[in-house]
Amino acid sequence: MRHTLATFLTLVLLWALVAQGNHALSNLRVYLFVGGLFVTYAALMLPWRAGLATSLLGGLLCDANAPVAFGTHLLLFAAAFAVLWHLRDRLPREDTVARVIVALLANLALFLVFSFTQIGGSPVPAIAWPRLIGDLVCSQICLALIAPWFFALQHRALLLARAERENLA
């Protein structure tokens, strides 16, 4: 339970910071999506139950203020978590650079799936794609810049909650 609570609280902080960033960037018509950060650390570093619970709660948090059908983020984050969980033994998950790359790939996949599922509601879908590509580029740059900090924050939160021991190697 400590794993889930400590990691979820970091997701709440990320959600609030991204919401403020999107508000600040709204005049430029840029939208940041960092869904890959909501699932990567949980999938690579946490036990199955705690990681899945954290990803599901993060999905519900994102669904709470999104103008999409409730549960959309929850399902996408659960699917991304499951895929990453099954790949985690093949990845160098202790390396921060590898985690950032995994988060970038997860974010790309989530963004594309989310875009394809929601584009049908647009009156003219062809016009939306250039903006979506611009948003994706900005989101990936933002994610690459904040991911190392966020992974360190999640690790430190687990240490403070005494849900994980510090490696002294």
PDB file of C-alpha atoms in Angstrom:
ATOM      1  CA  MET A   1       0.000   0.000   0.000  1.00  0.00           C
ATOM      2  CA  ARG A   2       2.903   2.363   0.677  1.00  0.00           C
ATOM      3  CA  HIS A   3       4.222   1.893  -2.863  1.00  0.00           C
ATOM      4  CA  THR A   4       0.894   2.881  -4.335  1.00  0.00           C
ATOM      5  CA  LEU A   5       0.268   5.876  -2.100  1.00  0.00           C
ATOM      6  CA  ALA A   6       3.764   7.342  -2.385  1.00  0.00           C
ATOM      7  CA  THR A   7       3.886   6.941  -6.156  1.00  0.00           C
ATOM      8  CA  PHE A   8       0.330   8.202  -6.639  1.00  0.00           C
ATOM      9  CA  LEU A   9       1.112  11.385  -4.702  1.00  0.00           C
ATOM     10  CA  THR A  10       3.941  12.093  -7.133  1.00  0.00           C
ATOM     11  CA  LEU A  11       1.477  11.585  -9.997  1.00  0.00           C
ATOM     12  CA  VAL A  12      -0.845  14.141  -8.431  1.00  0.00           C
ATOM     13  CA  LEU A  13       2.039  16.611  -8.364  1.00  0.00           C
ATOM     14  CA  LEU A  14       2.879  15.830 -12.009  1.00  0.00           C
ATOM     15  CA  TRP A  15      -0.765  16.231 -13.003  1.00  0.00           C
ATOM     16  CA  ALA A  16      -0.953  19.635 -11.299  1.00  0.00           C
ATOM     17  CA  LEU A  17       2.312  20.848 -12.847  1.00  0.00           C
ATOM     18  CA  VAL A  18       1.311  19.728 -16.345  1.00  0.00           C
ATOM     19  CA  ALA A  19      -2.109  21.348 -15.927  1.00  0.00           C
ATOM     20  CA  GLN A  20      -0.416  24.622 -14.970  1.00  0.00           C
ATOM     21  CA  GLY A  21       1.989  24.280 -17.888  1.00  0.00           C
ATOM     22  CA  ASN A  22      -0.889  23.683 -20.296  1.00  0.00           C
ATOM     23  CA  HIS A  23      -2.691  26.695 -18.891  1.00  0.00           C
ATOM     24  CA  ALA A  24       0.401  28.857 -19.414  1.00  0.00           C
ATOM     25  CA  LEU A  25       0.853  27.529 -22.958  1.00  0.00           C
ATOM     26  CA  SER A  26      -2.806  27.895 -23.940  1.00  0.00           C
ATOM     27  CA  ASN A  27      -2.175  31.267 -25.610  1.00  0.00           C
ATOM     28  CA  LEU A  28       0.301  29.524 -27.913  1.00  0.00           C
ATOM     29  CA  ARG A  29      -2.244  26.768 -28.598  1.00  0.00           C
ATOM     30  CA  VAL A  30       0.120  24.068 -27.356  1.00  0.00           C
ATOM     31  CA  TYR A  31      -1.036  21.097 -25.293  1.00  0.00           C
ATOM     32  CA  LEU A  32       1.434  18.925 -23.376  1.00  0.00           C
ATOM     33  CA  PHE A  33       0.682  15.238 -22.894  1.00  0.00           C
ATOM     34  CA  VAL A  34       3.004  13.270 -20.607  1.00  0.00           C
ATOM     35  CA  GLY A  35       0.973  10.101 -20.124  1.00  0.00           C
ATOM     36  CA  GLY A  36       4.123   8.014 -20.515  1.00  0.00           C
ATOM     37  CA  LEU A  37       5.349   9.325 -17.166  1.00  0.00           C
ATOM     38  CA  PHE A  38       2.164   8.115 -15.476  1.00  0.00           C
ATOM     39  CA  VAL A  39       2.993   4.480 -16.218  1.00  0.00           C
ATOM     40  CA  THR A  40       6.736   4.073 -16.819  1.00  0.00           C
ATOM     41  CA  TYR A  41       8.158   4.121 -13.290  1.00  0.00           C
ATOM     42  CA  ALA A  42       5.287   2.037 -11.949  1.00  0.00           C
ATOM     43  CA  ALA A  43       5.721  -0.578 -14.680  1.00  0.00           C
ATOM     44  CA  LEU A  44       9.497  -0.767 -14.494  1.00  0.00           C
ATOM     45  CA  MET A  45      10.162  -0.485 -10.775  1.00  0.00           C
ATOM     46  CA  LEU A  46       7.099  -1.426  -8.690  1.00  0.00           C
ATOM     47  CA  PRO A  47       5.554  -4.814  -7.902  1.00  0.00           C
ATOM     48  CA  TRP A  48       2.610  -5.816 -10.131  1.00  0.00           C
ATOM     49  CA  ARG A  49      -0.259  -4.903  -7.774  1.00  0.00           C
ATOM     50  CA  ALA A  50       1.195  -1.612  -6.581  1.00  0.00           C
ATOM     51  CA  GLY A  51       2.218  -0.581 -10.093  1.00  0.00           C
ATOM     52  CA  LEU A  52      -1.138  -1.435 -11.625  1.00  0.00           C
ATOM     53  CA  ALA A  53      -3.016   0.342  -8.835  1.00  0.00           C
ATOM     54  CA  THR A  54      -0.818   3.414  -9.289  1.00  0.00           C
ATOM     55  CA  SER A  55      -1.367   3.438 -13.060  1.00  0.00           C
ATOM     56  CA  LEU A  56      -5.122   2.994 -12.664  1.00  0.00           C
ATOM     57  CA  LEU A  57      -5.345   5.803 -10.121  1.00  0.00           C
ATOM     58  CA  GLY A  58      -3.256   8.006 -12.423  1.00  0.00           C
ATOM     59  CA  GLY A  59      -5.657   7.215 -15.251  1.00  0.00           C
ATOM     60  CA  LEU A  60      -8.630   8.148 -13.104  1.00  0.00           C
ATOM     61  CA  LEU A  61      -6.890  11.375 -12.122  1.00  0.00           C
ATOM     62  CA  CYS A  62      -6.354  12.288 -15.783  1.00  0.00           C
ATOM     63  CA  ASP A  63      -9.927  11.289 -16.637  1.00  0.00           C
ATOM     64  CA  ALA A  64     -11.311  13.584 -13.946  1.00  0.00           C
ATOM     65  CA  ASN A  65     -10.769  16.769 -15.937  1.00  0.00           C
ATOM     66  CA  ALA A  66     -10.418  15.503 -19.510  1.00  0.00           C
ATOM     67  CA  PRO A  67     -13.168  16.154 -22.060  1.00  0.00           C
ATOM     68  CA  VAL A  68     -13.296  12.476 -23.059  1.00  0.00           C
ATOM     69  CA  ALA A  69     -15.364   9.499 -21.989  1.00  0.00           C
ATOM     70  CA  PHE A  70     -14.597   8.657 -18.384  1.00  0.00           C
ATOM     71  CA  GLY A  71     -12.249   5.695 -18.239  1.00  0.00           C
ATOM     72  CA  THR A  72     -10.365   6.443 -21.452  1.00  0.00           C
ATOM     73  CA  HIS A  73      -7.101   7.311 -19.693  1.00  0.00           C
ATOM     74  CA  LEU A  74      -7.656   4.484 -17.220  1.00  0.00           C
ATOM     75  CA  LEU A  75      -7.865   1.883 -19.997  1.00  0.00           C
ATOM     76  CA  LEU A  76      -4.944   3.305 -21.970  1.00  0.00           C
ATOM     77  CA  PHE A  77      -2.715   3.566 -18.903  1.00  0.00           C
ATOM     78  CA  ALA A  78      -3.640   0.015 -17.839  1.00  0.00           C
ATOM     79  CA  ALA A  79      -2.770  -1.303 -21.300  1.00  0.00           C
ATOM     80  CA  ALA A  80       0.525   0.608 -21.379  1.00  0.00           C
ATOM     81  CA  PHE A  81       1.362  -0.623 -17.888  1.00  0.00           C
ATOM     82  CA  ALA A  82       0.700  -4.242 -18.882  1.00  0.00           C
ATOM     83  CA  VAL A  83       2.890  -3.990 -21.989  1.00  0.00           C
ATOM     84  CA  LEU A  84       5.755  -2.341 -20.105  1.00  0.00           C
ATOM     85  CA  TRP A  85       5.428  -4.780 -17.202  1.00  0.00           C
ATOM     86  CA  HIS A  86       5.906  -7.736 -19.551  1.00  0.00           C
ATOM     87  CA  LEU A  87       8.927  -6.072 -21.188  1.00  0.00           C
ATOM     88  CA  ARG A  88      10.616  -4.929 -17.985  1.00  0.00           C
ATOM     89  CA  ASP A  89      12.924  -7.937 -17.659  1.00  0.00           C
ATOM     90  CA  ARG A  90      14.337  -7.181 -21.103  1.00  0.00           C
ATOM     91  CA  LEU A  91      15.066  -3.531 -20.325  1.00  0.00           C
ATOM     92  CA  PRO A  92      17.912  -1.971 -18.310  1.00  0.00           C
ATOM     93  CA  ARG A  93      15.429  -0.479 -15.852  1.00  0.00           C
ATOM     94  CA  GLU A  94      17.973   0.799 -13.324  1.00  0.00           C
ATOM     95  CA  ASP A  95      19.445   3.176 -15.917  1.00  0.00           C
ATOM     96  CA  THR A  96      17.816   6.613 -16.017  1.00  0.00           C
ATOM     97  CA  VAL A  97      18.491   7.100 -19.724  1.00  0.00           C
ATOM     98  CA  ALA A  98      16.785   3.787 -20.508  1.00  0.00           C
ATOM     99  CA  ARG A  99      13.786   4.785 -18.383  1.00  0.00           C
ATOM    100  CA  VAL A 100      13.543   8.102 -20.223  1.00  0.00           C
ATOM    101  CA  ILE A 101      13.623   6.317 -23.582  1.00  0.00           C
ATOM    102  CA  VAL A 102      10.933   3.891 -22.412  1.00  0.00           C
ATOM    103  CA  ALA A 103       8.832   6.838 -21.185  1.00  0.00           C
ATOM    104  CA  LEU A 104       9.247   8.588 -24.556  1.00  0.00           C
ATOM    105  CA  LEU A 105       8.165   5.470 -26.451  1.00  0.00           C
ATOM    106  CA  ALA A 106       5.238   4.881 -24.093  1.00  0.00           C
ATOM    107  CA  ASN A 107       4.200   8.515 -24.426  1.00  0.00           C
ATOM    108  CA  LEU A 108       4.365   8.289 -28.223  1.00  0.00           C
ATOM    109  CA  ALA A 109       2.223   5.157 -28.243  1.00  0.00           C
ATOM    110  CA  LEU A 110      -0.312   6.576 -25.785  1.00  0.00           C
ATOM    111  CA  PHE A 111      -0.524   9.863 -27.683  1.00  0.00           C
ATOM    112  CA  LEU A 112      -1.094   8.128 -31.021  1.00  0.00           C
ATOM    113  CA  VAL A 113      -3.693   5.696 -29.684  1.00  0.00           C
ATOM    114  CA  PHE A 114      -5.446   8.493 -27.819  1.00  0.00           C
ATOM    115  CA  SER A 115      -5.403  10.711 -30.919  1.00  0.00           C
ATOM    116  CA  PHE A 116      -6.746   7.987 -33.209  1.00  0.00           C
ATOM    117  CA  THR A 117      -9.569   7.146 -30.804  1.00  0.00           C
ATOM    118  CA  GLN A 118     -10.587  10.783 -30.325  1.00  0.00           C
ATOM    119  CA  ILE A 119     -10.066  12.219 -33.823  1.00  0.00           C
ATOM    120  CA  GLY A 120     -13.504  10.993 -34.923  1.00  0.00           C
ATOM    121  CA  GLY A 121     -15.130  13.690 -32.793  1.00  0.00           C
ATOM    122  CA  SER A 122     -13.378  16.425 -34.737  1.00  0.00           C
ATOM    123  CA  PRO A 123     -15.457  18.162 -37.417  1.00  0.00           C
ATOM    124  CA  VAL A 124     -12.532  18.118 -39.876  1.00  0.00           C
ATOM    125  CA  PRO A 125     -10.003  15.474 -38.802  1.00  0.00           C
ATOM    126  CA  ALA A 126      -7.454  16.257 -41.523  1.00  0.00           C
ATOM    127  CA  ILE A 127      -6.970  19.786 -40.190  1.00  0.00           C
ATOM    128  CA  ALA A 128      -6.265  18.510 -36.659  1.00  0.00           C
ATOM    129  CA  TRP A 129      -3.225  16.363 -37.545  1.00  0.00           C
ATOM    130  CA  PRO A 130      -0.654  19.171 -38.007  1.00  0.00           C
ATOM    131  CA  ARG A 131      -1.548  20.552 -34.597  1.00  0.00           C
ATOM    132  CA  LEU A 132      -1.450  17.091 -33.035  1.00  0.00           C
ATOM    133  CA  ILE A 133       2.014  16.498 -34.480  1.00  0.00           C
ATOM    134  CA  GLY A 134       3.170  19.837 -33.060  1.00  0.00           C
ATOM    135  CA  ASP A 135       1.704  18.949 -29.673  1.00  0.00           C
ATOM    136  CA  LEU A 136       3.442  15.569 -29.815  1.00  0.00           C
ATOM    137  CA  VAL A 137       6.827  17.136 -30.542  1.00  0.00           C
ATOM    138  CA  CYS A 138       6.422  19.643 -27.682  1.00  0.00           C
ATOM    139  CA  SER A 139       5.205  16.883 -25.353  1.00  0.00           C
ATOM    140  CA  GLN A 140       8.164  14.638 -26.151  1.00  0.00           C
ATOM    141  CA  ILE A 141      10.643  17.462 -25.552  1.00  0.00           C
ATOM    142  CA  CYS A 142       8.974  18.352 -22.259  1.00  0.00           C
ATOM    143  CA  LEU A 143       8.904  14.710 -21.187  1.00  0.00           C
ATOM    144  CA  ALA A 144      12.589  14.218 -22.022  1.00  0.00           C
ATOM    145  CA  LEU A 145      13.477  17.268 -19.938  1.00  0.00           C
ATOM    146  CA  ILE A 146      11.423  16.469 -16.842  1.00  0.00           C
ATOM    147  CA  ALA A 147      11.589  12.654 -16.790  1.00  0.00           C
ATOM    148  CA  PRO A 148      14.932  12.327 -14.934  1.00  0.00           C
ATOM    149  CA  TRP A 149      13.715  14.723 -12.245  1.00  0.00           C
ATOM    150  CA  PHE A 150      10.369  12.951 -11.992  1.00  0.00           C
ATOM    151  CA  PHE A 151      11.909   9.476 -11.719  1.00  0.00           C
ATOM    152  CA  ALA A 152      14.209  10.756  -8.960  1.00  0.00           C
ATOM    153  CA  LEU A 153      11.185  12.297  -7.215  1.00  0.00           C
ATOM    154  CA  GLN A 154       9.307   8.996  -7.373  1.00  0.00           C
ATOM    155  CA  HIS A 155      12.310   7.096  -6.023  1.00  0.00           C
ATOM    156  CA  ARG A 156      12.766   9.612  -3.193  1.00  0.00           C
ATOM    157  CA  ALA A 157       9.051   9.438  -2.344  1.00  0.00           C
ATOM    158  CA  LEU A 158       9.319   5.669  -2.009  1.00  0.00           C
ATOM    159  CA  LEU A 159      12.347   6.068   0.244  1.00  0.00           C
ATOM    160  CA  LEU A 160      10.560   8.618   2.416  1.00  0.00           C
ATOM    161  CA  ALA A 161       7.543   6.326   2.688  1.00  0.00           C
ATOM    162  CA  ARG A 162       9.912   3.493   3.637  1.00  0.00           C
ATOM    163  CA  ALA A 163       8.508   1.410   0.816  1.00  0.00           C
ATOM    164  CA  GLU A 164      11.959   0.880  -0.695  1.00  0.00           C
ATOM    165  CA  ARG A 165      15.531   0.672   0.559  1.00  0.00           C
ATOM    166  CA  GLU A 166      18.312   2.834  -0.758  1.00  0.00           C
ATOM    167  CA  ASN A 167      21.042   1.028  -2.666  1.00  0.00           C
ATOM    168  CA  LEU A 168      24.399   1.779  -1.148  1.00  0.00           C
ATOM    169  CA  ALA A 169      26.411   0.212  -3.948  1.00  0.00           C
TER     170      ALA A 169
END
